[in-house]
Amino acid sequence: MKKALPVGVDNFEDMLKSGYYYVDKTMFIKELLDLKGKVNLFTRPRRFGKTLNLSMLRYFFEDTGNEKVNEQNKGLFQGRKIMEAGEGYTSQMGMYPVFELTLKSAKQEDYDIASYMIQNAISTEFERHRGIVEKGKDYLSSSEYEQYTIIAERKAEEKTVRNSLQLFCQCMHKITGKKTVILIDEYDVPLENAYFRDFYDRMAGFLRSLFEAALKTNQYLQFAVITGCLRISKESIFTGLNHLNIISVLDKKYSEHFGFTEQEVLQMMTYYEVESRFSTMKEWYDGYLFGDTEVYNPWSVIKFLYDLYSDVDAFPHPYWINTSSNDIIKDLVARADREMKGQIEMLLGGGTLDIRVQEEVTYGDMHSNEENLWSFLYFTGYLTKESEYFKDKYIFLKVRVPNLEVMTIYENTIMNWMKDAIKKEDFHDLYHAMEEGDAEKMTDILNSQLFQTISFYDSAENFYHGFLTGILSQSENYLVRSNRESGNGRCDIMVKSPSLRGRSFVLELKVSASIDDLERDAKKALQQIYDKKYAEELRTEGYRRIDCYGVSFFRKDCEVRFGKGKN
């Protein structure tokens, strides 16, 4: 039996005890101890192993107050790389109280619920250490014990919770004589959510108080590791935190500890005997560059391997699209001006874009200038670095879309945006032109609409088919049937009145290789309708008024040719 693939498993103990396949990232511990950062902020895209790594740190460093549990935790690391690093590192096992806090649950519809979820997560961690506090309560003042208990029992007011992490460290130090390791996962989730739901300032204020008390002047802190997707400016929530050590995807330090290296992917594929699909794996899920290290998306690699293990011929999917709301991409597309639309089209065509990196931003700054928005897309994994250079005191990156998975996310987002935009338009002039056989008028209207869209051409037929079907489907007087998906040898689009006495239309699409081929291809599309007798299906149904259109596209241009249905 092969080991199970850890789909959605982000608890280190569960990963090891349940026998899942584990890609050994324990040397992250060594580098963390070597570099001795007091407060370390790691920014990586969503689903790149941040939560599992923090869980690993907890099981390595935590003194649970129970010798038996401590020994069990140490057993999780037997046979792992960190055990070969030397006694200087292994002696740190089970040495500190650990406060582990995840803010993932703060993605809620309003501030009250979001802040409650954060407070609830804090209370849960207080309750987890309740045994230590009860045994050592004589070391605490009555006020400290009372506040600890109120927080653990979820009875504390928000102002008390804001100081909770500092209180925890203080209590643990009085009881155990040891400083605390603080682990905070997905610190920016509440901020991203609050920005898109219009309560950013309140959430930033809450987190600022929470972090300042725990990280700024906390004499009982051993060290802290914080993870997130974006590097939020110090002025936003890390005010005055001068010892904050930020490690982004640009840094060469720690570069191989988040995500899978190519060697790790090859080892996994060999283990599951699906290495024949490596080229597909690389094309779809590789492409990230953290520092100078080539990295694969670990979530998507595991999901694809899960499918391949039961069917080696399984098709790849954009698994990553389901891991977050992709609000940033939606916002980019919705707000893009003509210049930015052109830049997006260039990226979707496989090109590169030169951007100046803005490493410290806030969500409120996202649209203050174009550079901030491109930086957001880079740090969140929707763009990747191809190269970097230094110019005029600034770091510049040459960026591109990382892989086919992310390309598909862009394309799906654009198609959905386009469908929504089309619904707001009035296309009565187009329907009237189609009824009148006015191909020239149809050409003008469609060209005008194409100019406003963000187009992609690597799967151009799907784009143009979706574009035209979306427009034609706005009519209340006609039914539209698309045959693109069925691949059944029928025409691309049929438009027909609900009444057999009404009008019906057959449309065939072509994508031209150059602007010079537009007219010829439109004629070829019209001739194909006749040659393959596409109108016969409508005639068999009982329609007698049948018109035919051949439509060709090249980038932002189209050509329409009209013909009567022939008996």
PDB file of C-alpha atoms in Angstrom, residues 18 143 155 263 352 462 520 528:
ATOM      1  CA  SER A  18      -1.737   8.916  10.052  1.00  0.00           C
ATOM      2  CA  SER A 143      -5.689  39.736  38.402  1.00  0.00           C
ATOM      3  CA  LYS A 155     -16.163  36.010  28.563  1.00  0.00           C
ATOM      4  CA  GLN A 263      13.366  17.192  -7.140  1.00  0.00           C
ATOM      5  CA  THR A 352       6.383  39.678 -19.743  1.00  0.00           C
ATOM      6  CA  ASN A 462     -13.372  29.392 -26.625  1.00  0.00           C
ATOM      7  CA  ARG A 520     -11.758  35.005 -46.546  1.00  0.00           C
ATOM      8  CA  GLN A 528     -19.199  25.519 -44.289  1.00  0.00           C
TER       9      GLN A 528
END
